[in-house]
């Protein structure tokens, strides 16, 4: 959020940790609480960009989160997902990079005008996947 604010853009976010949320408030509007409930409160087609950085793997249903994010992002908007492998620990849904890619392709590869850029990087034996998704294919 700091990078966005430093470039004179508006930003807001969702944080489940009250402590982290209070720290982040200096950079924008932070909604503290359960991410699913917070996403449901947001107007449709509100955002140009939504980021899910090291968070998707902590949800019991990552696909439900992606569907909710898809509702709040504008047509042509971008969803940026970065995720560690489940082996990194503390992951509820055991999302691995392969699983993340498979659920996205399985559920959204029907009408594909798809620009999916996958970047995998090994950092201390943790695989990470970064996905840039255009809303146009998330229908």
Coordinates of C-alpha atoms in Angstrom, one line a residue:
X1 CA 0.0 0.0 0.0
X2 CA 2.9 2.4 0.7
X3 CA 4.1 2.2 -2.9
X4 CA 0.6 3.0 -4.1
X5 CA 0.1 5.9 -1.8
X6 CA 3.7 7.2 -2.6
X7 CA 2.5 7.4 -6.2
X8 CA -0.5 9.5 -5.4
X9 CA -3.0 6.7 -5.9
X10 CA -5.8 5.7 -3.5
X11 CA -5.5 2.4 -1.7
X12 CA -7.4 0.4 0.9
X13 CA -7.0 -3.1 2.2
X14 CA -8.3 -5.9 4.4
X15 CA -6.3 -7.1 7.3
X16 CA -7.3 -9.9 9.7
X17 CA -4.8 -8.8 12.4
X18 CA -5.9 -5.8 14.4
X19 CA -2.2 -5.0 15.2
X20 CA -1.1 -5.1 11.5
X21 CA -4.2 -3.2 10.5
X22 CA -3.4 -0.4 12.8
X23 CA 0.1 -0.2 11.4
X24 CA -1.1 -0.2 7.8
X25 CA -3.7 2.6 8.4
X26 CA -1.0 5.1 7.9
X27 CA -0.9 4.1 4.2
X28 CA -4.6 4.0 3.5
X29 CA -8.0 2.7 4.6
X30 CA -7.8 -0.6 6.3
X31 CA -10.8 -2.8 7.0
X32 CA -9.9 -5.0 9.9
X33 CA -11.7 -8.4 10.3
X34 CA -12.6 -11.5 8.4
X35 CA -11.6 -11.2 4.8
X36 CA -14.7 -13.0 3.4
X37 CA -17.1 -10.8 5.3
X38 CA -15.1 -7.6 4.4
X39 CA -15.1 -8.6 0.7
X40 CA -18.9 -9.1 0.7
X41 CA -19.4 -5.5 1.9
X42 CA -17.4 -4.0 -1.0
X43 CA -19.3 -2.6 -4.0
X44 CA -19.0 -4.5 -7.2
X45 CA -16.6 -3.2 -9.9
X46 CA -14.8 -0.9 -7.4
X47 CA -11.1 -1.7 -7.9
X48 CA -8.6 -1.5 -10.8
X49 CA -6.2 -3.8 -8.9
X50 CA -6.5 -6.3 -6.2
X51 CA -3.5 -8.0 -4.6
X52 CA -3.5 -11.3 -2.7
X53 CA 0.0 -11.5 -1.4
X54 CA 0.8 -14.5 0.8
X55 CA -2.8 -14.7 1.9
X56 CA -4.7 -17.1 -0.4
X57 CA -3.1 -20.2 1.1
X58 CA -4.5 -19.3 4.5
X59 CA -8.2 -19.7 3.4
X60 CA -10.1 -22.9 3.6
X61 CA -11.6 -22.2 0.1
X62 CA -9.2 -20.2 -2.1
X63 CA -11.6 -20.4 -5.0
X64 CA -14.3 -18.6 -3.0
X65 CA -11.9 -15.8 -2.3
X66 CA -11.0 -15.5 -5.9
X67 CA -14.7 -15.4 -6.9
X68 CA -15.3 -12.6 -4.3
X69 CA -12.3 -10.6 -5.6
X70 CA -13.6 -11.0 -9.1
X71 CA -16.8 -9.3 -8.1
X72 CA -15.1 -6.2 -6.7
X73 CA -12.6 -5.7 -9.5
X74 CA -13.5 -3.5 -12.5
X75 CA -13.8 -4.9 -16.0
X76 CA -10.2 -5.1 -17.3
X77 CA -8.8 -4.9 -13.8
X78 CA -5.9 -7.0 -12.6
X79 CA -5.8 -9.5 -9.8
X80 CA -2.2 -10.1 -8.5
X81 CA -1.7 -13.3 -6.6
X82 CA 1.5 -14.3 -4.9
X83 CA 1.6 -17.5 -2.9
X84 CA 4.1 -19.7 -1.1
X85 CA 3.9 -23.5 -1.1
X86 CA 1.9 -25.2 1.6
X87 CA 5.1 -26.7 2.9
X88 CA 6.0 -23.3 4.3
X89 CA 3.6 -24.0 7.2
X90 CA 0.5 -22.2 8.7
X91 CA -1.6 -22.9 5.6
X92 CA -5.1 -23.9 6.1
X93 CA -6.0 -25.0 2.6
X94 CA -2.7 -26.6 1.6
X95 CA -2.5 -24.4 -1.5
X96 CA 0.5 -25.3 -3.5
X97 CA 1.5 -23.4 -6.6
X98 CA 0.3 -26.3 -8.8
X99 CA -3.0 -26.5 -7.0
X100 CA -3.5 -22.7 -7.4
X101 CA -2.8 -22.9 -11.1
X102 CA -5.0 -25.9 -11.5
X103 CA -8.1 -24.4 -9.8
X104 CA -7.8 -21.2 -11.7
X105 CA -7.5 -23.0 -15.0
X106 CA -10.1 -25.6 -14.2
X107 CA -12.7 -23.0 -13.2
X108 CA -11.9 -20.2 -15.7
X109 CA -10.4 -21.7 -18.8
X110 CA -13.8 -22.0 -20.6
X111 CA -14.0 -18.6 -22.3
X112 CA -10.4 -17.7 -22.4
X113 CA -9.2 -14.4 -23.5
X114 CA -6.5 -15.1 -21.0
X115 CA -3.3 -13.5 -20.2
X116 CA -1.7 -15.5 -17.5
X117 CA 1.9 -14.8 -16.6
X118 CA 3.4 -17.3 -14.3
X119 CA 6.7 -16.6 -12.6
X120 CA 8.1 -19.2 -10.3
X121 CA 11.1 -18.5 -8.1
X122 CA 12.9 -20.7 -5.6
X123 CA 13.6 -18.8 -2.4
X124 CA 15.2 -21.0 0.3
X125 CA 13.5 -24.0 -1.1
X126 CA 10.1 -22.4 -1.0
X127 CA 8.3 -22.2 -4.4
X128 CA 6.4 -19.1 -5.0
X129 CA 3.9 -18.4 -7.8
X130 CA 2.9 -15.0 -9.0
X131 CA -0.2 -14.7 -11.2
X132 CA -1.4 -11.6 -13.0
X133 CA -5.0 -12.2 -14.0
X134 CA -7.1 -10.0 -16.2
X135 CA -10.8 -9.8 -15.1
X136 CA -11.9 -10.4 -18.7
X137 CA -11.3 -14.1 -18.3
X138 CA -12.7 -14.5 -14.8
X139 CA -16.3 -14.9 -15.7

